[in-house]
mmCIF file of C-alpha atoms and ligand atoms in Angstrom:
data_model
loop_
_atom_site.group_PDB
_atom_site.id
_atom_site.type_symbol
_atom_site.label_atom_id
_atom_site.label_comp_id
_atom_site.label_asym_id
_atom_site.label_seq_id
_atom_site.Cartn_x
_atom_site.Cartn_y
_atom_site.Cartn_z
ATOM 1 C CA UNK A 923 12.219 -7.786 16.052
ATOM 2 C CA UNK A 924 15.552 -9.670 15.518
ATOM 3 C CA UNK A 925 15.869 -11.650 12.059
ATOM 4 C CA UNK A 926 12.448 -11.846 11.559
ATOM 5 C CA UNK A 927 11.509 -10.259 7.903
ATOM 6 C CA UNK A 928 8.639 -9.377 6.151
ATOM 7 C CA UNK A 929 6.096 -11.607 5.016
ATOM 8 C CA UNK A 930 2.905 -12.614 4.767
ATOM 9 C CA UNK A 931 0.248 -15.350 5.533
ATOM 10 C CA UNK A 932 -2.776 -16.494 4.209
ATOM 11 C CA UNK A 933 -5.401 -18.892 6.071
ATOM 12 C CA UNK A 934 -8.406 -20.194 6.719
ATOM 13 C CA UNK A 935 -10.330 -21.180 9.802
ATOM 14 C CA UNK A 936 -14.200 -21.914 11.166
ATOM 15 C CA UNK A 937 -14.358 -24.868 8.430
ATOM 16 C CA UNK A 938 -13.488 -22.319 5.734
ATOM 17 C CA UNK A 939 -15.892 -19.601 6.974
ATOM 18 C CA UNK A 940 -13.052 -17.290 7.628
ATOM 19 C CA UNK A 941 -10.796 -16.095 5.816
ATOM 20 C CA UNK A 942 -7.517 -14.485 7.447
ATOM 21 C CA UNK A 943 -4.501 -12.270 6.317
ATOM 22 C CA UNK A 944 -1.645 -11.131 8.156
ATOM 23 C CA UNK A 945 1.443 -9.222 6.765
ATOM 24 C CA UNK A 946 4.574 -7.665 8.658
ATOM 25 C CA UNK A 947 5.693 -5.012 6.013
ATOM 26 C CA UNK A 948 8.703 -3.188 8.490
ATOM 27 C CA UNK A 949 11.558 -3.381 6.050
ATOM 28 C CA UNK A 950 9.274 -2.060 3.417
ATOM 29 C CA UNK A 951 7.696 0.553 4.632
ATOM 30 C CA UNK A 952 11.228 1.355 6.217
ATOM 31 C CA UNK A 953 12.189 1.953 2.549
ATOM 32 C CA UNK A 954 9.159 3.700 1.328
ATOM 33 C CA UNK A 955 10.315 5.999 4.256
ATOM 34 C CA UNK A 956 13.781 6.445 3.169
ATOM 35 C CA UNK A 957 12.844 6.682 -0.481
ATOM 36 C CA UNK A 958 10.520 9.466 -0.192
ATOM 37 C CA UNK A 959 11.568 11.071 3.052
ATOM 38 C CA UNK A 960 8.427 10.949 4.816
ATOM 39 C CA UNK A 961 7.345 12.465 7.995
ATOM 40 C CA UNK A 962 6.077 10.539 10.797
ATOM 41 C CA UNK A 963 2.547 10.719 10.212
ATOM 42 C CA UNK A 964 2.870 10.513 6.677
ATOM 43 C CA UNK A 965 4.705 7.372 7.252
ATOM 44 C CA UNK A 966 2.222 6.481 9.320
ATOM 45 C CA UNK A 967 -0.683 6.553 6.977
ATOM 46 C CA UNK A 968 1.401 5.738 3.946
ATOM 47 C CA UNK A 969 2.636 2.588 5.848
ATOM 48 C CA UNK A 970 -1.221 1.486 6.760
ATOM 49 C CA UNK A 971 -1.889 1.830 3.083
ATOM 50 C CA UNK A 972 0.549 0.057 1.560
ATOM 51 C CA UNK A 973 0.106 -3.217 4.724
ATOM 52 C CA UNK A 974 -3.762 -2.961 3.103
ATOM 53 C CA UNK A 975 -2.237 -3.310 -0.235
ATOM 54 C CA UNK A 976 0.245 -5.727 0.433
ATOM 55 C CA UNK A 977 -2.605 -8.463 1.889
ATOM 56 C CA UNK A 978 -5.036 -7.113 -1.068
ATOM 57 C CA UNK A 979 -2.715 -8.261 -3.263
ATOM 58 C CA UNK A 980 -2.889 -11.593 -1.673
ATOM 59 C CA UNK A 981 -6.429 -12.021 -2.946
ATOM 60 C CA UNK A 982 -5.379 -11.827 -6.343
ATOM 61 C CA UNK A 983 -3.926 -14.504 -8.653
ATOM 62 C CA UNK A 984 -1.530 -14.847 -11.130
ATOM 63 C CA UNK A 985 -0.506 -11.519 -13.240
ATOM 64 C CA UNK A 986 -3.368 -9.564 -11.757
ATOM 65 C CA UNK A 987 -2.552 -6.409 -9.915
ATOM 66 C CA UNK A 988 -3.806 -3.833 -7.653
ATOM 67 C CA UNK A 989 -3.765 -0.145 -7.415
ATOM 68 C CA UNK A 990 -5.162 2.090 -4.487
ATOM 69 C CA UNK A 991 -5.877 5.604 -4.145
ATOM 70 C CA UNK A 992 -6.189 7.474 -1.034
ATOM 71 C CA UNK A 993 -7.324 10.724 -1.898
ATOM 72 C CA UNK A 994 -8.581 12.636 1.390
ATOM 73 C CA UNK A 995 -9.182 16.411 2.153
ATOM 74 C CA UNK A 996 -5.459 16.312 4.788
ATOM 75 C CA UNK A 997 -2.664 17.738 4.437
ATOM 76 C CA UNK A 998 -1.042 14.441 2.391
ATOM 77 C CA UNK A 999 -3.174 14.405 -0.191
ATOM 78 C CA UNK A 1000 -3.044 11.516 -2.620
ATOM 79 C CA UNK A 1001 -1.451 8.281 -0.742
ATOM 80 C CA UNK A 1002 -0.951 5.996 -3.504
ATOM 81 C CA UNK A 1003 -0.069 2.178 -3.304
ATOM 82 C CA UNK A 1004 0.229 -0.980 -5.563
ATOM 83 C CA UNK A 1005 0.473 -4.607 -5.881
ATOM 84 C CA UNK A 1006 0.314 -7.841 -6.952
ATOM 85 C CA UNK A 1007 0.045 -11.484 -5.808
ATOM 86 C CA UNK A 1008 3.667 -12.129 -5.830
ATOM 87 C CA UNK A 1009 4.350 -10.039 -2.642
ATOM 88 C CA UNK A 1010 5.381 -7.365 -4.778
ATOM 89 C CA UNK A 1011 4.664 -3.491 -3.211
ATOM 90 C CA UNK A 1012 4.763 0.301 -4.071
ATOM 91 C CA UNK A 1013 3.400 3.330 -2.466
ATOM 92 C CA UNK A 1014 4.125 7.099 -2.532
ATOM 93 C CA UNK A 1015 2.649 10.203 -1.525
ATOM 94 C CA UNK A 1016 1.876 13.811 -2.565
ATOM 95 C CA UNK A 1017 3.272 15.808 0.233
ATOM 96 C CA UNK A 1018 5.793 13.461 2.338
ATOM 97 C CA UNK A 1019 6.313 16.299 4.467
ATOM 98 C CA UNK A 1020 3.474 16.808 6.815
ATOM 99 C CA UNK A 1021 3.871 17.780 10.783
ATOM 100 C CA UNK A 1022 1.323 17.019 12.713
ATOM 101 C CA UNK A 1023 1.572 17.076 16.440
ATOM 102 C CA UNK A 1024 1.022 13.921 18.086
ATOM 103 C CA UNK A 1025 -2.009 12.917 20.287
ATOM 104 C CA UNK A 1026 -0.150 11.502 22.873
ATOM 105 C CA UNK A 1027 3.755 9.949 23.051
ATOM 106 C CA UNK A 1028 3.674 7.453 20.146
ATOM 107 C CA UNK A 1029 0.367 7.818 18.770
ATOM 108 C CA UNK A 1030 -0.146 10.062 16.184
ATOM 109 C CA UNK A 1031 -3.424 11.623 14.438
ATOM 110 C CA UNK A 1032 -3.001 9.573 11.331
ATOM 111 C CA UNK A 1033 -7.080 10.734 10.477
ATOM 112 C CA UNK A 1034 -5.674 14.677 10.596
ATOM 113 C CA UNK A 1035 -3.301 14.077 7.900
ATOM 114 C CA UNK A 1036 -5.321 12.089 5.776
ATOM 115 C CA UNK A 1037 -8.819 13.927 6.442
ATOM 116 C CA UNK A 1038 -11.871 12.818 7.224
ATOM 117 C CA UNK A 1039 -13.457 13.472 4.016
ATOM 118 C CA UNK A 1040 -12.454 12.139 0.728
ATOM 119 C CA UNK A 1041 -12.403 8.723 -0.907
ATOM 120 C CA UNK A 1042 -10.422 5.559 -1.301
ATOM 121 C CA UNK A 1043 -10.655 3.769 -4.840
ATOM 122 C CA UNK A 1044 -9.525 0.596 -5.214
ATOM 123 C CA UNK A 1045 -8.858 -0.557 -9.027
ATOM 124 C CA UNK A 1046 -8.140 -3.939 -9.295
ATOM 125 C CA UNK A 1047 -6.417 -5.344 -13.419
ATOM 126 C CA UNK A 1048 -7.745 -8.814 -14.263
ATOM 127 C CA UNK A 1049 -6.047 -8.270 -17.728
ATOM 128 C CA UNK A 1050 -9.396 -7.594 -18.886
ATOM 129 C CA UNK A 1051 -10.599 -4.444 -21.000
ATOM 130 C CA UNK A 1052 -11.918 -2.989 -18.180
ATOM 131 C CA UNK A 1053 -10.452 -2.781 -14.581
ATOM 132 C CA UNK A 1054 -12.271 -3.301 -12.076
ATOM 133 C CA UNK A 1055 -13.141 -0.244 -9.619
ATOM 134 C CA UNK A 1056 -14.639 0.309 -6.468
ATOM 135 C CA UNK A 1057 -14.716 3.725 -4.745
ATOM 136 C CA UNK A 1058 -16.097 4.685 -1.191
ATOM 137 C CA UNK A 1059 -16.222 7.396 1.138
ATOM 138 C CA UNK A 1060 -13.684 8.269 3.970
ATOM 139 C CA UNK A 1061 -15.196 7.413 7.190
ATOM 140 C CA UNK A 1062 -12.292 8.067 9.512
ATOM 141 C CA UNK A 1063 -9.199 8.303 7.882
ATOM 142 C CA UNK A 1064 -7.534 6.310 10.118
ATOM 143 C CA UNK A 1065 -7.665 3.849 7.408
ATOM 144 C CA UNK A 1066 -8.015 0.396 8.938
ATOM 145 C CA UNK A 1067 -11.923 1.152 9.571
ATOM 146 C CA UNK A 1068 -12.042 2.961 5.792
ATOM 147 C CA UNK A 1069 -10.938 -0.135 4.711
ATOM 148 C CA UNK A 1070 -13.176 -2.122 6.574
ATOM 149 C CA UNK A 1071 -15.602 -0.122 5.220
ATOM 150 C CA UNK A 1072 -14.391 -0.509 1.546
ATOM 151 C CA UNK A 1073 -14.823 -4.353 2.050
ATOM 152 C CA UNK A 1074 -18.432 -4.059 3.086
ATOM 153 C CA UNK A 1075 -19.534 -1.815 0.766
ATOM 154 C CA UNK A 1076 -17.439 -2.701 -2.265
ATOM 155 C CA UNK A 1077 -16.977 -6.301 -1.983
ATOM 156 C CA UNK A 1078 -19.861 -7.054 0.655
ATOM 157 C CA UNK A 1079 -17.747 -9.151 2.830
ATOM 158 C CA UNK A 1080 -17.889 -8.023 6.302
ATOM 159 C CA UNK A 1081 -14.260 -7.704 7.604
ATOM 160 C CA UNK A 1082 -12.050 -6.923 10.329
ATOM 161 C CA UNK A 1083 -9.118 -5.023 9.694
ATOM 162 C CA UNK A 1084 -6.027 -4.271 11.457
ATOM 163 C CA UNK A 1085 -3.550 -1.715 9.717
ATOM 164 C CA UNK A 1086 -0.279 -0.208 12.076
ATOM 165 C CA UNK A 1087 2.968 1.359 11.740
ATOM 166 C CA UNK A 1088 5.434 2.163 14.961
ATOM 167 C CA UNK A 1089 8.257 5.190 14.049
ATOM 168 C CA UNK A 1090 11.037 4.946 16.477
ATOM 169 C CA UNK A 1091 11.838 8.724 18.037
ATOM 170 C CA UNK A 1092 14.900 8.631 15.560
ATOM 171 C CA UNK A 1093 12.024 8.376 12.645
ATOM 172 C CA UNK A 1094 12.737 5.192 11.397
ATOM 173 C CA UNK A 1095 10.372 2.717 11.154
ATOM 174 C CA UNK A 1096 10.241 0.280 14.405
ATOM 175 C CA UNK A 1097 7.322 -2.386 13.365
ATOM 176 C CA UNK A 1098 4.387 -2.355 10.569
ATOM 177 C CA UNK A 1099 2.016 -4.744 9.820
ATOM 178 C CA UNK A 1100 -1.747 -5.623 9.933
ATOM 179 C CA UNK A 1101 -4.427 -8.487 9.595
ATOM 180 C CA UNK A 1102 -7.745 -8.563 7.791
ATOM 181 C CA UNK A 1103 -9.936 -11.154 8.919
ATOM 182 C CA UNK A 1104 -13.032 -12.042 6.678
ATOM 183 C CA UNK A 1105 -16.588 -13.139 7.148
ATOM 184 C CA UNK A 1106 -17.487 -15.797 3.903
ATOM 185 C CA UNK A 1107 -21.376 -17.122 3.766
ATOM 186 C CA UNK A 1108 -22.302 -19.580 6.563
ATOM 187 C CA UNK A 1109 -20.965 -17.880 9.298
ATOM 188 C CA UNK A 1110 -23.404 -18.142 12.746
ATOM 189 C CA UNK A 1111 -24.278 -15.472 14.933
ATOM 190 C CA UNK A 1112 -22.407 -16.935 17.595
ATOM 191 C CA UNK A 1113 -19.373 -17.474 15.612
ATOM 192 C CA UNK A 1114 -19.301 -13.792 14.602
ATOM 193 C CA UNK A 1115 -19.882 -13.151 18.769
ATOM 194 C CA UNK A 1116 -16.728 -14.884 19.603
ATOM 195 C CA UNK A 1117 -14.578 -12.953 16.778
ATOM 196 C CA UNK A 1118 -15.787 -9.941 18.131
ATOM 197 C CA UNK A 1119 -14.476 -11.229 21.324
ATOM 198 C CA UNK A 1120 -11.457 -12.095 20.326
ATOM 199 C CA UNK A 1121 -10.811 -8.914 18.462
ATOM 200 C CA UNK A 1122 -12.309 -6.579 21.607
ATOM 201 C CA UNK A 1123 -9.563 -8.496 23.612
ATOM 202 C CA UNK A 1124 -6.316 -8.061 21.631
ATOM 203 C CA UNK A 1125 -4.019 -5.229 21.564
ATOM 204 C CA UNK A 1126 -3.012 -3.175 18.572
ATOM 205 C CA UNK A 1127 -0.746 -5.084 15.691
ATOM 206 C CA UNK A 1128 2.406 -2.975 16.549
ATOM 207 C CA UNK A 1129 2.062 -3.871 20.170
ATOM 208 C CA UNK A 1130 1.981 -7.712 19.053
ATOM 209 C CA UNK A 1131 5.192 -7.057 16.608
ATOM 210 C CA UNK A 1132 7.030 -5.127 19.143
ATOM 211 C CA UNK A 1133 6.566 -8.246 21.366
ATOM 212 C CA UNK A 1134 8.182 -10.150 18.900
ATOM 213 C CA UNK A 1135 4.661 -12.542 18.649
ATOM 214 C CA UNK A 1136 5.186 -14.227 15.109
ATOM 215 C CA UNK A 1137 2.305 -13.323 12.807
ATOM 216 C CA UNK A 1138 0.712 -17.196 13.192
ATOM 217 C CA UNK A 1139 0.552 -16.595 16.801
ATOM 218 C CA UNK A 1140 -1.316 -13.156 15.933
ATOM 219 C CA UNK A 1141 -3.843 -14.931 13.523
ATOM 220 C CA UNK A 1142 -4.238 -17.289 15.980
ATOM 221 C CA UNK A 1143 -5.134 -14.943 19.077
ATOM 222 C CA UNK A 1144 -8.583 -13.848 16.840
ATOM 223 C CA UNK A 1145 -9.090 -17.072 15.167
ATOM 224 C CA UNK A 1146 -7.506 -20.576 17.377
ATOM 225 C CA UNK A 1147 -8.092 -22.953 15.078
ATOM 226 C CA UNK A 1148 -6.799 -20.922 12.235
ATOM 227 C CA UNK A 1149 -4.800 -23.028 9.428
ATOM 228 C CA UNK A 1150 -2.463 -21.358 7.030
ATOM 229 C CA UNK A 1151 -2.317 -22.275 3.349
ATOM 230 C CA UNK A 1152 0.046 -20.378 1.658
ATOM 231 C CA UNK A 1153 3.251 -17.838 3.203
ATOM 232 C CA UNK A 1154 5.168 -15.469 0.935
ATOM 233 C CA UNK A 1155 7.871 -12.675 0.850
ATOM 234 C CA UNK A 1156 6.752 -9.480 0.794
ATOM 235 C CA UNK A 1157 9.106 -6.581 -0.348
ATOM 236 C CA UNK A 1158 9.551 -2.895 -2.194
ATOM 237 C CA UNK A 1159 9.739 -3.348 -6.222
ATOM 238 C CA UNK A 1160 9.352 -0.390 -9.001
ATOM 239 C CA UNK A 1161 9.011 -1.720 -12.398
ATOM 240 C CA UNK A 1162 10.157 1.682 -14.183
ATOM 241 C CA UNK A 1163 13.035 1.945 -16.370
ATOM 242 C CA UNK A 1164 14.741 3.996 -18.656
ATOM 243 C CA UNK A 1165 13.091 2.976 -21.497
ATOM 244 C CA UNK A 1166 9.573 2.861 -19.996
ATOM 245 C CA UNK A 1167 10.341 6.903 -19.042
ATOM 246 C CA UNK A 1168 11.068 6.927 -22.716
ATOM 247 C CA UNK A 1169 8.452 5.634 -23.822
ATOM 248 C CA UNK A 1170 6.151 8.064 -21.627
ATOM 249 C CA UNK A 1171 8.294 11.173 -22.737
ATOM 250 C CA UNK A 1172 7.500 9.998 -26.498
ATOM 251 C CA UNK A 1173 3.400 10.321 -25.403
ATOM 252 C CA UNK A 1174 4.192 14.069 -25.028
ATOM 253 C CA UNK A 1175 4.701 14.524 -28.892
ATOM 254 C CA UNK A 1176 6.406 16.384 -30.870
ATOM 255 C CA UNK A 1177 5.562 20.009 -29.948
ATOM 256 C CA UNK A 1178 6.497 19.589 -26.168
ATOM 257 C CA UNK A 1179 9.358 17.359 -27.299
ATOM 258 C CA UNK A 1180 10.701 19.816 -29.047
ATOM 259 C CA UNK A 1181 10.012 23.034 -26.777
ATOM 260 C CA UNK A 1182 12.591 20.786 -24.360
ATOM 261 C CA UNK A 1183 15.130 20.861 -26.547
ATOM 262 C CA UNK A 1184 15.531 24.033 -27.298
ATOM 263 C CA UNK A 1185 14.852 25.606 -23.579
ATOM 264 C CA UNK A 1186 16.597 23.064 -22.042
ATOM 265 C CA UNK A 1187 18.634 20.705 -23.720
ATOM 266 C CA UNK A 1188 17.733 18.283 -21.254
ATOM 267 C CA UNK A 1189 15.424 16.342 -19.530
ATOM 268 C CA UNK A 1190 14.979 14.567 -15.571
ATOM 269 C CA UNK A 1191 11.807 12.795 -15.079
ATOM 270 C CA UNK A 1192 11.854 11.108 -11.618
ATOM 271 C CA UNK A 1193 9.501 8.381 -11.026
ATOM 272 C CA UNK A 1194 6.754 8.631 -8.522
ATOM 273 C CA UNK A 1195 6.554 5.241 -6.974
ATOM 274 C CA UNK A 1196 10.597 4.893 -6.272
ATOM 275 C CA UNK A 1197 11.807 8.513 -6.633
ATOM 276 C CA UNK A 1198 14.366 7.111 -9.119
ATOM 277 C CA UNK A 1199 15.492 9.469 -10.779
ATOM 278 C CA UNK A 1200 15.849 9.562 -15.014
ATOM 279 C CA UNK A 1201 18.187 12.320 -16.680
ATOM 280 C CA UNK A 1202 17.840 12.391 -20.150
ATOM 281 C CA UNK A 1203 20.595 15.156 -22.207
ATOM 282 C CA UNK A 1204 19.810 17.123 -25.474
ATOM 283 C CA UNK A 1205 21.720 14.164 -27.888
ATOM 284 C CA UNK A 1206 18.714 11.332 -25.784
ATOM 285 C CA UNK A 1207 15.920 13.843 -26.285
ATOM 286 C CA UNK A 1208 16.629 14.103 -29.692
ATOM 287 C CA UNK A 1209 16.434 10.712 -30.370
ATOM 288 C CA UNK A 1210 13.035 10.202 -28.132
ATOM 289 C CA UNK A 1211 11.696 13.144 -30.830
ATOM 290 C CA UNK A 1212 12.444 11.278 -33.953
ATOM 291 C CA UNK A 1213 11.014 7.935 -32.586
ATOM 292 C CA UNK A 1214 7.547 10.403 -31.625
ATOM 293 C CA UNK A 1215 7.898 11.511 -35.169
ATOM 294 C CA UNK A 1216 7.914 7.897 -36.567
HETATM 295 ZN ZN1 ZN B 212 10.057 3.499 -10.027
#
């Protein structure tokens, strides 16, 4: 709506019991749209994904960073997003081209593209030796309850999670954005009643966008006495570059390095995440081989 722009919030409410997320992630998945030319239901599901990510990455701190994999039995196959706790986001798909009819004017089967069978993983860098990974089942492929799902399982935190994405009839996108609101120890029975509530009550996140209701005002419709502690920009950033391509044509070695050269005399390697695209000719390859040699 308007000038508002995308963002996200992070607060707290029930005395700390509760902890709430919401993100409006239009311009960016507007871009992953134009970027990798995705379909309406791709953009769809790719758009819920990368909303999950982008408040994911919220949880975080400092340099850490979060990857998730979608990888169900639809026609998209792998939906693929990342993140980090500076608002930064990236997401791309296998097949960006998927038609699917829709269920009714505006809503579209977002579980038939994905599948219903499959699993999410979720691997989260510390920095440490080891990332961190959880993996569950598809339970829906709508996404918002497979992540809700994710969050019991995986993290044991009961959850609610909101994940939507509106595509105008010209196919761009006209509102995205979700909320995850989370359970944390203490919580009464009659508390959890009166979330439910709330939540039965309210409509769907793109229907609260499209109203132009700033995201405070959506937080606040499940949680009232909801406090916010920290805002931030959230926005579309690739860290490849030339020289990281480079650096992942000289992992090919020698042998394959060399076949290049001589049947092609040139190289493009476009990135997944951005669709940037990285031309390399025969004088560039040649160089790349002697630095694999060394
Ligand atoms: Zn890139």
């Amino acid at each position: 709506m308007g000038n508002q722009k995308d963002r996200l919030l992070r607060g707290t409410a029930l005395n700390g019991k509760v902890r709430a997320f919401a993100v409006r992630t239009t311009d960016l998945v507007e871009e992953l749209r134009q970027r990798h030319d995705t379909f309406p239901v791709v953009t769809a599901a790719l758009g819920r994904t990368v909303s999950a990510a982008a408040m994911m990455g919220a949880m975080l701190k400092g340099d850490e960073r979060l990857s998730i994999q979608v990888r169900g039995d639809g026609p998209i196959g792998l939906i693929a997003a990342e993140s980090n706790a500076n608002g930064e986001v990236r997401g791309y798909v296998k097949n960006p081209h998927v038609e699917l009819t829709n269920i009714r004017p505006g809503k579209m089967d977002v579980a038939a593209a994905v599948g219903t069978t499959g699993h999410i993983d979720v691997i989260k860098d510390f920095g440490l030796k080891e990332p961190y990974r959880g993996s569950v089942p598809i339970i829906s492929g709508e996404l918002a309850e497979d992540f809700t799902y994710y969050f019991a399982v995986s993290e044991q935190t009961n959850s609610a999670v909101s994940l939507g994405v509106l595509v105008s009839p010209d196919y761009s996108v006209a509102n995205a954005g979700g909320f995850i609101i989370q359970l944390l120890p203490g919580v009464t029975e009659d508390e959890i009643k009166e979330l439910e509530l709330a939540l039965s009550k309210i409509p769907p996140i793109t229907e609260m966008l499209e109203e132009g209701l700033e995201l405070e005002d959506i937080l606040k419709r499940v949680v009232s006495d909801v406090t916010i502690l920290e805002e931030m920009d959230v926005y579309f950033s690739c860290d490849c570059s030339h020289e990281r391509v480079e650096r992942a044509l000289i992992s090919l070695g020698q042998e394959e390095l060399e076949q290049m050269i001589e049947e092609d005399g040139k190289a493009e390697v476009s990135c997944h995440f951005c669709n940037e695209k990285y031309r390399f000719d025969k004088e560039q390859l040649k160089s790349v081989l002697e630095r694999a040699k060394s």
